[in-house]
CSV table of C-alpha atoms (C1' of nucleotides) in Angstrom, one decimal:
chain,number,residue,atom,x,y,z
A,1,UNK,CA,355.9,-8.3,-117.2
A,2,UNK,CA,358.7,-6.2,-117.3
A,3,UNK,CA,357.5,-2.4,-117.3
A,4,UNK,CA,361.0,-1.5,-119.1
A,5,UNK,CA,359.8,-4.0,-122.1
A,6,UNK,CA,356.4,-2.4,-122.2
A,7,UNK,CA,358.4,1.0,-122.2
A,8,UNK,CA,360.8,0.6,-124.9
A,9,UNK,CA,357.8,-1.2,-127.1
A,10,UNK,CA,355.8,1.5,-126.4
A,11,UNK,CA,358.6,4.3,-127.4
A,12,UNK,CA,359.5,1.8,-130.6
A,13,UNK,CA,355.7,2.2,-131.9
A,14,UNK,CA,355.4,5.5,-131.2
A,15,UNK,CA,358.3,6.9,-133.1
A,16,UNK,CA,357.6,4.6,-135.6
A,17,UNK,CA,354.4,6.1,-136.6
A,18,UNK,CA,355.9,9.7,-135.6
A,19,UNK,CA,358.4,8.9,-138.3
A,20,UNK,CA,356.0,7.8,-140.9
A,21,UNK,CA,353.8,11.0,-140.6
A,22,UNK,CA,356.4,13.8,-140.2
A,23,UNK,CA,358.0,12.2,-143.2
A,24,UNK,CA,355.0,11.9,-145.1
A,25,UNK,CA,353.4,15.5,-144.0
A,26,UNK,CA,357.4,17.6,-145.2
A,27,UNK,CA,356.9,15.6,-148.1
A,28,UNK,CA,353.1,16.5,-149.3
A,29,UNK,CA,354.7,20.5,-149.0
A,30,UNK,CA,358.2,20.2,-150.1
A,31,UNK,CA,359.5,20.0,-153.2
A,32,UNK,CA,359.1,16.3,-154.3
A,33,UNK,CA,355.2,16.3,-153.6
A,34,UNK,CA,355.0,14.6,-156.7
A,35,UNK,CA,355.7,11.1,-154.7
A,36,UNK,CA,354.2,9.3,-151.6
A,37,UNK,CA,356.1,8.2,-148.5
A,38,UNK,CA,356.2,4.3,-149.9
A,39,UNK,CA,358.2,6.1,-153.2
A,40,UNK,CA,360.7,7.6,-151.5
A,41,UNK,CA,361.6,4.6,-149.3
A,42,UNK,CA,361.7,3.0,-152.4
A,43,UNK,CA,364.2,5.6,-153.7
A,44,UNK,CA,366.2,5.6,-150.1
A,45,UNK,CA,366.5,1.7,-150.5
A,46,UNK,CA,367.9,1.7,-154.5
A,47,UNK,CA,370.4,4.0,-152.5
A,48,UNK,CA,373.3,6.3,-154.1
A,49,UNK,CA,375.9,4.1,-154.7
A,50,UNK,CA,376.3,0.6,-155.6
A,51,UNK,CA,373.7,-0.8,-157.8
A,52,UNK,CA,370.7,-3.1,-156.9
A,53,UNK,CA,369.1,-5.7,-158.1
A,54,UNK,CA,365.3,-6.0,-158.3
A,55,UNK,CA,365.0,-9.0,-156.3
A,56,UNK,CA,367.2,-7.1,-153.7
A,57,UNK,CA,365.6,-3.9,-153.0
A,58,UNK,CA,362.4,-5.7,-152.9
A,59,UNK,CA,363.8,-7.9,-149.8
A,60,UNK,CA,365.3,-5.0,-148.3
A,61,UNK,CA,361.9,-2.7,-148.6
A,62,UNK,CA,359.8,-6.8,-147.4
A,63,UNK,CA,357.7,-6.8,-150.5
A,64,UNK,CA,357.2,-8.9,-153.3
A,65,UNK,CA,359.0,-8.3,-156.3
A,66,UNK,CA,356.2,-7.6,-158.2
A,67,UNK,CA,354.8,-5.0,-156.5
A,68,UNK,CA,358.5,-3.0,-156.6
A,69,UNK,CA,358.3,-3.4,-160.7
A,70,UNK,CA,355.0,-1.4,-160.5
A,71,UNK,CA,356.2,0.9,-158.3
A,72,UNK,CA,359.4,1.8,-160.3
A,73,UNK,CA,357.6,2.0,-163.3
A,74,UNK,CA,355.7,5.0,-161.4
A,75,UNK,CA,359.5,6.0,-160.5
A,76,UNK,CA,360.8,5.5,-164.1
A,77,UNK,CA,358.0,7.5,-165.7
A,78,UNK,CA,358.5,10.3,-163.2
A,79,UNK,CA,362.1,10.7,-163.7
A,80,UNK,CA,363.6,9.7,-160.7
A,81,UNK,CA,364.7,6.1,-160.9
A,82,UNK,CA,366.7,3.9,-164.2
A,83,UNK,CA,366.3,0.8,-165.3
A,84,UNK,CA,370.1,-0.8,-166.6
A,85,UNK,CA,369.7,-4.9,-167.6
A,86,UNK,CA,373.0,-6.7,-166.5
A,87,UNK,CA,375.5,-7.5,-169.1
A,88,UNK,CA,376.3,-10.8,-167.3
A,89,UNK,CA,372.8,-12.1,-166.5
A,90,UNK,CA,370.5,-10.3,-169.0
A,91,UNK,CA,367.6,-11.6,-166.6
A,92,UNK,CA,369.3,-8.9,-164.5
A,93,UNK,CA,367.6,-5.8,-163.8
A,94,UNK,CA,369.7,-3.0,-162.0
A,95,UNK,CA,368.5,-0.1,-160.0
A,96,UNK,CA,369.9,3.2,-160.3
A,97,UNK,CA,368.7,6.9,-159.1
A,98,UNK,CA,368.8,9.6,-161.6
A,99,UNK,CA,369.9,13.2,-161.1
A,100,UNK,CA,366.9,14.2,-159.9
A,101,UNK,CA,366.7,10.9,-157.8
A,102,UNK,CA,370.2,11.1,-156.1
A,103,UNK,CA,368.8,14.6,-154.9
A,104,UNK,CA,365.4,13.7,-153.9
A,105,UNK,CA,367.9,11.2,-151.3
A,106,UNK,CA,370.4,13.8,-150.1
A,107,UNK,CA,367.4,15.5,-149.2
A,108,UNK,CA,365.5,12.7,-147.2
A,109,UNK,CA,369.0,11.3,-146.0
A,110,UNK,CA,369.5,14.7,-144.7
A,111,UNK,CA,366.0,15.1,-142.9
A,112,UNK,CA,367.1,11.5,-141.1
A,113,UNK,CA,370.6,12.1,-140.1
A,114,UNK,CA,369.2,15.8,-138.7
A,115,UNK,CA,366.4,13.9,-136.5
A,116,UNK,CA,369.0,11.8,-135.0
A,117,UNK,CA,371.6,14.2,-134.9
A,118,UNK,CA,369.3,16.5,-132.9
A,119,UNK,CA,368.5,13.4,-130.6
A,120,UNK,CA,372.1,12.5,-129.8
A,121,UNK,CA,373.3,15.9,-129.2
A,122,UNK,CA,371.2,15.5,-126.5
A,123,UNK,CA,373.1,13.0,-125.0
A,124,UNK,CA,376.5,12.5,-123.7
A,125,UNK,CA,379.1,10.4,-126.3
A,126,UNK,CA,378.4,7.5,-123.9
A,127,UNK,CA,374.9,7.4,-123.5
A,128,UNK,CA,374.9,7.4,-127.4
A,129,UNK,CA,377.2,4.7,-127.7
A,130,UNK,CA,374.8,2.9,-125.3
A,131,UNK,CA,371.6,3.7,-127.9
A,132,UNK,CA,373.3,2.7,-130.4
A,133,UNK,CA,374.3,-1.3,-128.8
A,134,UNK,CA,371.0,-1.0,-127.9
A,135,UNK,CA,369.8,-0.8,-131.8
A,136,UNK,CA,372.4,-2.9,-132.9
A,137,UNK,CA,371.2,-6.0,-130.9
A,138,UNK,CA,367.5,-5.3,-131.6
A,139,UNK,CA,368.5,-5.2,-135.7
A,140,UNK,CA,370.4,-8.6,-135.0
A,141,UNK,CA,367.4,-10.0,-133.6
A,142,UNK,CA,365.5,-9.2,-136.1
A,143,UNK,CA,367.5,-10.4,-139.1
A,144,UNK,CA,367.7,-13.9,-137.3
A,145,UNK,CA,364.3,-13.8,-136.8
A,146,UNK,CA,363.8,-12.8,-140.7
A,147,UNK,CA,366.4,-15.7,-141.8
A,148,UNK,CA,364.3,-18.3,-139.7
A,149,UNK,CA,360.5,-17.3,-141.1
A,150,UNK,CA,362.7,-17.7,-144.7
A,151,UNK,CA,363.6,-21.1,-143.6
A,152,UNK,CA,360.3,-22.2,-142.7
A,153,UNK,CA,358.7,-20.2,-145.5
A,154,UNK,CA,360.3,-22.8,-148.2
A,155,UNK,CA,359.2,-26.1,-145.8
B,1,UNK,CA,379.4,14.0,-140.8
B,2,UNK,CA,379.2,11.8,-137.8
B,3,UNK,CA,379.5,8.5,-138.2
B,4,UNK,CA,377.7,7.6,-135.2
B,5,UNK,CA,374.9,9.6,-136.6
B,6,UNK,CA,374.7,7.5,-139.8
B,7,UNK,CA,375.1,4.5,-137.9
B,8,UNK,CA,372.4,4.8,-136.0
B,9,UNK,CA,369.7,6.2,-138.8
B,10,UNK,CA,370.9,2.8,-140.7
B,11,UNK,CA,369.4,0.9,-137.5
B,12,UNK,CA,366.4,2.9,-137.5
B,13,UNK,CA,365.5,2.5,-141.0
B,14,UNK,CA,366.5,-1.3,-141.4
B,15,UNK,CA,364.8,-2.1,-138.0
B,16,UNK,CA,361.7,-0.3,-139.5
B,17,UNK,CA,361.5,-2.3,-142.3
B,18,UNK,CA,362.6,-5.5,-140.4
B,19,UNK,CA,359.4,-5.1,-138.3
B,20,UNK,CA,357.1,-4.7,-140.5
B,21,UNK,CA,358.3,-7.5,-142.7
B,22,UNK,CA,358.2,-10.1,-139.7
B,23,UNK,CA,354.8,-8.7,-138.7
B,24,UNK,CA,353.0,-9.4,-142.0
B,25,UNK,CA,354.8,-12.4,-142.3
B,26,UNK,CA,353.5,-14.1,-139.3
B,27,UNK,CA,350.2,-12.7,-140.0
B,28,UNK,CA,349.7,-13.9,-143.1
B,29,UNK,CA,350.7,-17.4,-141.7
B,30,UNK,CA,348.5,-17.4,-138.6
B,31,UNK,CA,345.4,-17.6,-136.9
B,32,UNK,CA,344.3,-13.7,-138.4
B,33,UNK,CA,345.3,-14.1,-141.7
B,34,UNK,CA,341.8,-12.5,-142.5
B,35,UNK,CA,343.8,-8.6,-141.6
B,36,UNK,CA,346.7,-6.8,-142.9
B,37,UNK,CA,349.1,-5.3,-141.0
B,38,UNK,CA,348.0,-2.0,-141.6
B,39,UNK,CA,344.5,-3.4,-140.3
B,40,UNK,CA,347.0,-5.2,-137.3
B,41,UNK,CA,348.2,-1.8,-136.7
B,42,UNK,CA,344.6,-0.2,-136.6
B,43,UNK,CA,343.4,-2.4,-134.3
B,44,UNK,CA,346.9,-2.0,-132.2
B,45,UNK,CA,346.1,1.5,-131.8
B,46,UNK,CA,343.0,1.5,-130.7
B,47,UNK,CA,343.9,0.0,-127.8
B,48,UNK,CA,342.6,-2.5,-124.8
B,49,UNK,CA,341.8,0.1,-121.9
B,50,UNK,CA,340.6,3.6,-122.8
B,51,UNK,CA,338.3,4.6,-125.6
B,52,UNK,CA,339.4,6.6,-127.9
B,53,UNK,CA,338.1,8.8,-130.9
B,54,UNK,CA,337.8,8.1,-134.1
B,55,UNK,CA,339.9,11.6,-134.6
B,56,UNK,CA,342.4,10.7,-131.8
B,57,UNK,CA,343.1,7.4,-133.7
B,58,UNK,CA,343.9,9.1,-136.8
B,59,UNK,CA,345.8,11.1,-135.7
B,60,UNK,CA,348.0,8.3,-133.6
B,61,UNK,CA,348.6,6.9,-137.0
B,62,UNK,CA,349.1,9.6,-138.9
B,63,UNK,CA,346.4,9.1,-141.2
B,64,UNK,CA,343.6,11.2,-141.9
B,65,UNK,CA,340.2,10.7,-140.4
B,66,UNK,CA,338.3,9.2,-144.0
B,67,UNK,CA,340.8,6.8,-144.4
B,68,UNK,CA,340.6,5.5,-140.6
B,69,UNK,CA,336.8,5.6,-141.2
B,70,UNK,CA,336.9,3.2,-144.4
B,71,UNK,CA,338.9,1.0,-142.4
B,72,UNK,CA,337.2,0.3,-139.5
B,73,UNK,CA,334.0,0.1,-141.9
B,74,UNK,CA,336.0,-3.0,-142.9
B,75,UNK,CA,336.9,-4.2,-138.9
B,76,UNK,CA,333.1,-3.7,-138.0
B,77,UNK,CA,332.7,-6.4,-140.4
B,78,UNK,CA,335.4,-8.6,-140.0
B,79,UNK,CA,334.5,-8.7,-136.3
B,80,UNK,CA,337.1,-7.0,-134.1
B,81,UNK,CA,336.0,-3.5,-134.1
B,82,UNK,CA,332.9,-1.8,-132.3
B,83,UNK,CA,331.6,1.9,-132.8
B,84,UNK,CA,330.0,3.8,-130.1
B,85,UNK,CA,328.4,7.0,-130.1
B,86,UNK,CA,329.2,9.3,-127.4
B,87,UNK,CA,326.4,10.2,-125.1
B,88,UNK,CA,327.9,13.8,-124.7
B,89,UNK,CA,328.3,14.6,-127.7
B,90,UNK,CA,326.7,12.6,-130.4
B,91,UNK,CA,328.9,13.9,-133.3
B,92,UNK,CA,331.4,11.7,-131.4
B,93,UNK,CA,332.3,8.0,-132.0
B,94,UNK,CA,334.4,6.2,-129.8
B,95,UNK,CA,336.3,2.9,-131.2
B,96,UNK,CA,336.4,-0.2,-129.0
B,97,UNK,CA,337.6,-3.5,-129.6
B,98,UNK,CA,335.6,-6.7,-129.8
B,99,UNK,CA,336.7,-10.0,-127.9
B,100,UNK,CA,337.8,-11.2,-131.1
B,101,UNK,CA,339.5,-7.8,-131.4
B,102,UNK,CA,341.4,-7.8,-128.0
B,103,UNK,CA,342.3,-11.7,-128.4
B,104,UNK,CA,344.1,-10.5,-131.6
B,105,UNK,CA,345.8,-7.3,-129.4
B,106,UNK,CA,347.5,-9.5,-126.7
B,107,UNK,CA,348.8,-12.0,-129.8
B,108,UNK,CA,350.5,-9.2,-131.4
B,109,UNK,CA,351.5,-7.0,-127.8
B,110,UNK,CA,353.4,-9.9,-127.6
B,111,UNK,CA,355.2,-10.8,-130.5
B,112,UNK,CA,356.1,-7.3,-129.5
B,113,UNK,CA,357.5,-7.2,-126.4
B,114,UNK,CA,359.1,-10.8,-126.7
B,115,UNK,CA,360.8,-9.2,-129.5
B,116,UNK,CA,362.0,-6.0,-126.9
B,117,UNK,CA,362.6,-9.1,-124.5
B,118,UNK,CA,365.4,-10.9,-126.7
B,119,UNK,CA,366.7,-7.8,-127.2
B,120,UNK,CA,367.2,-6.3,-123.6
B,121,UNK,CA,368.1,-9.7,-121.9
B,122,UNK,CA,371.4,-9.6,-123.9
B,123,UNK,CA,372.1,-6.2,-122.3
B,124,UNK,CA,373.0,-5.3,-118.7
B,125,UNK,CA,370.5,-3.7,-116.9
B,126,UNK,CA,372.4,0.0,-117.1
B,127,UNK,CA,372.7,-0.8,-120.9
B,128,UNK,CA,368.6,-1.2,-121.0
B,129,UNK,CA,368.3,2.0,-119.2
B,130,UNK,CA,370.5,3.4,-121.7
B,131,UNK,CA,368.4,2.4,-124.4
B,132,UNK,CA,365.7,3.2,-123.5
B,133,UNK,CA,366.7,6.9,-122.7
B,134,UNK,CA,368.0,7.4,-126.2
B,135,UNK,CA,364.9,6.0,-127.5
B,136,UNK,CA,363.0,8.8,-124.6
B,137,UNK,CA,364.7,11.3,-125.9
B,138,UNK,CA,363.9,10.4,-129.8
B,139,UNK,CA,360.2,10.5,-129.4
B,140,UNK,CA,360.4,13.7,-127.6
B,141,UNK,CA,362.0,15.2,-130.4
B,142,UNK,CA,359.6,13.7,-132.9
B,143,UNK,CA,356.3,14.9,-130.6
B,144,UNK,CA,358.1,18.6,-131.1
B,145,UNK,CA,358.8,18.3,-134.5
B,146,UNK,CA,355.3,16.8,-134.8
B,147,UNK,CA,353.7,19.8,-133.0
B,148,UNK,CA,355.6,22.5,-134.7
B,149,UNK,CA,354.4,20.9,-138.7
B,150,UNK,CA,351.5,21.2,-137.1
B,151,UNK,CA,351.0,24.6,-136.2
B,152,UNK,CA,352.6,25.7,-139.7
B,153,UNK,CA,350.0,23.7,-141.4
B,154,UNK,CA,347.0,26.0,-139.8
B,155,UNK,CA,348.7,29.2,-141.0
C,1,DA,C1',317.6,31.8,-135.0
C,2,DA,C1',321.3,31.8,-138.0
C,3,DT,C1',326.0,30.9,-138.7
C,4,DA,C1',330.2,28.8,-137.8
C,5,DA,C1',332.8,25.1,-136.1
C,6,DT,C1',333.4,20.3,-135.2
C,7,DA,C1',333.3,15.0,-135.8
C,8,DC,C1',332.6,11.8,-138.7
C,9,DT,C1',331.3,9.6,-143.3
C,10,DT,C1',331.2,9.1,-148.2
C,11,DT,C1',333.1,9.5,-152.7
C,12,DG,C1',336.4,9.5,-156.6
C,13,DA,C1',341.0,9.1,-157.9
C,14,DT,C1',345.5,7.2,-157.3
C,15,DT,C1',348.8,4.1,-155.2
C,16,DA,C1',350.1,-0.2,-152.8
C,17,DT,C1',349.8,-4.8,-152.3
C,18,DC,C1',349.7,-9.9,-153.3
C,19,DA,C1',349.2,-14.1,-155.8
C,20,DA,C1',349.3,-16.2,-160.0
C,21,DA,C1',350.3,-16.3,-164.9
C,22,DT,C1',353.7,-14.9,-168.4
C,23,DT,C1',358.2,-13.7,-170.8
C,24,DG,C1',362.9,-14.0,-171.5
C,25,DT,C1',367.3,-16.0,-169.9
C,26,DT,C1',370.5,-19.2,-167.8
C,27,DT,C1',371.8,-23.6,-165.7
C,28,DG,C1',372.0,-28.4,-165.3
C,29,DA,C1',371.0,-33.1,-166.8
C,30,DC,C1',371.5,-36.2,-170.2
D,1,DG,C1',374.3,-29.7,-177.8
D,2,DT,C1',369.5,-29.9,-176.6
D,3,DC,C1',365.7,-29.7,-173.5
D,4,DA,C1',363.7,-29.2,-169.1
D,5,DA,C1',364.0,-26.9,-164.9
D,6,DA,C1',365.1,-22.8,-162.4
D,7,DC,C1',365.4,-18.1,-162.1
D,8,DA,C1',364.6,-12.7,-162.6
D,9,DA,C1',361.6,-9.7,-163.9
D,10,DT,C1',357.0,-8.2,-165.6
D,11,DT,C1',352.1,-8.1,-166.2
D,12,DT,C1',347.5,-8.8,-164.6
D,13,DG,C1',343.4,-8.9,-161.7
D,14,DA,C1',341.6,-8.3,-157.3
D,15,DT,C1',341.6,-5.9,-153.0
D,16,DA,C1',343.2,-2.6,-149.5
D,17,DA,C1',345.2,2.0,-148.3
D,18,DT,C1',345.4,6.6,-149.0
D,19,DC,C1',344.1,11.5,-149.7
D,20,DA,C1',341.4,15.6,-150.7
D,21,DA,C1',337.0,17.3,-151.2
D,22,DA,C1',332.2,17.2,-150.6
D,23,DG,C1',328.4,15.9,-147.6
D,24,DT,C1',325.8,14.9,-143.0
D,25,DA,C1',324.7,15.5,-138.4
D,26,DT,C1',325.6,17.8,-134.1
D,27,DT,C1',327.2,21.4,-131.1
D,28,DA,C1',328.9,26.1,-130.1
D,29,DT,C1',328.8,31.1,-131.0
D,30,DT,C1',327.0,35.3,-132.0
DNA sequence: AATAATACTTTGATTATCAAATTGTTTGAC
DNA sequence: GTCAAACAATTTGATAATCAAAGTATTATT
């Protein structure tokens, strides 16, 4: 087997779970310590600017869409998320960030782009153009891989 | 603000959530739908080869050590986990996977790396080297940042 | 020998998750 | 136009995941 497969696998877990817990451990000291780690990528995925639908965010976060009504009821009640129904389809629910929710994200957003920013500086323009092909191909992967278990999901 | 930089944090956090959707996916379909993926993820890191800690574990996942205790309590009896006490020091429990255990490891080690595989064999090789640098370069930065939450935490 | 430190476990409370049942709304068939 | 089917979201019940804090057993220190 390829050692530079079982290389960038290994790197891919690793920061993975790096990620998770440097996130999660700022968060339990900081300001917001009012929400776990799953809240606030619940709040990064409603996002700043366009508005979401329920059904949406709950794809783009790979839960069901039950679970995200729980969990922004938690948001609601804690001030950091709104719940606007759709005048067109009043079925419609649309996701929006408060005040206090649009800062909670500048903040996190922030803490990501610095991590990255720190990484890349690192590098010369080239090699980061080369990371970031790298990351584009493995995202493409994935969605096809996503669209397929879909596809075979409904069978 | 770079764009680059946002670019790049947009892979990181859709590939994250990408992964794990397509991993409890195709667990829940196959052969060990009796685990979750955080239970797939358990068993992940503790490994094939070298035993490892109960402590070391936790800490590989960012969890703390009560909640990695409850759930191997619930591998043990599910069949893919083993506990052994350390002869040198007996407060010490080293984890170990069962056949059934390290069956379920290879499955998923290679969903992974097929998935690195797809990814990498539309590169050139200089590309994969490339990726794999920025992704070297990433975790060191996370181990740092990792080390240095640390050592504020004890103060 | 007593005390402190360490490794793990247990407990109680909260959150996360799913599947299935329910509610309210829209679409399509007739 | 009405009624059934489809759809979006919510609620519910059960189980798993998580933490902090308290508890147990063992080892290290003084």
């Amino acid at each position: 087997m390829d050692p530079l497969v079982r290389e960038i696998n290994q790197y891919l877990v690793t920061i993975f779970n790096d990620v998770l817990a440097i996130e999660a451990e700022s968060l339990r000291d900081g300001e917001f310590s009012d929400l776990s780690i799953k809240e606030m990528h619940t709040i990064e995925a409603i996002g700043m600017y366009k508005e979401h639908t329920t059904t949406e965010v709950s794809r783009k976060l790979g839960i069901t869409v039950g679970t995200l009504t729980v969990s922004v009821n938690h948001l609601v009640k804690k001030g950091y998320v709104e719940r606007v129904r759709s005048e067109d389809d009043r079925r419609v629910v649309k996701l929006g960030l408060t005040n206090k929710g649009r800062l909670l994200y500048r903040v996190h957003d922030k803490f990501h782009r610095d991590m990255v920013k720190e990484t890349i500086d690192e590098m010369d323009p080239e090699e980061a153009q080369m990371l970031t092909k790298g990351l584009r191909n493995l995202y493409q992967f994935l969605e096809v891989t996503k669209q397929q278990l879909k596809k075979k999901d409904k069978k």
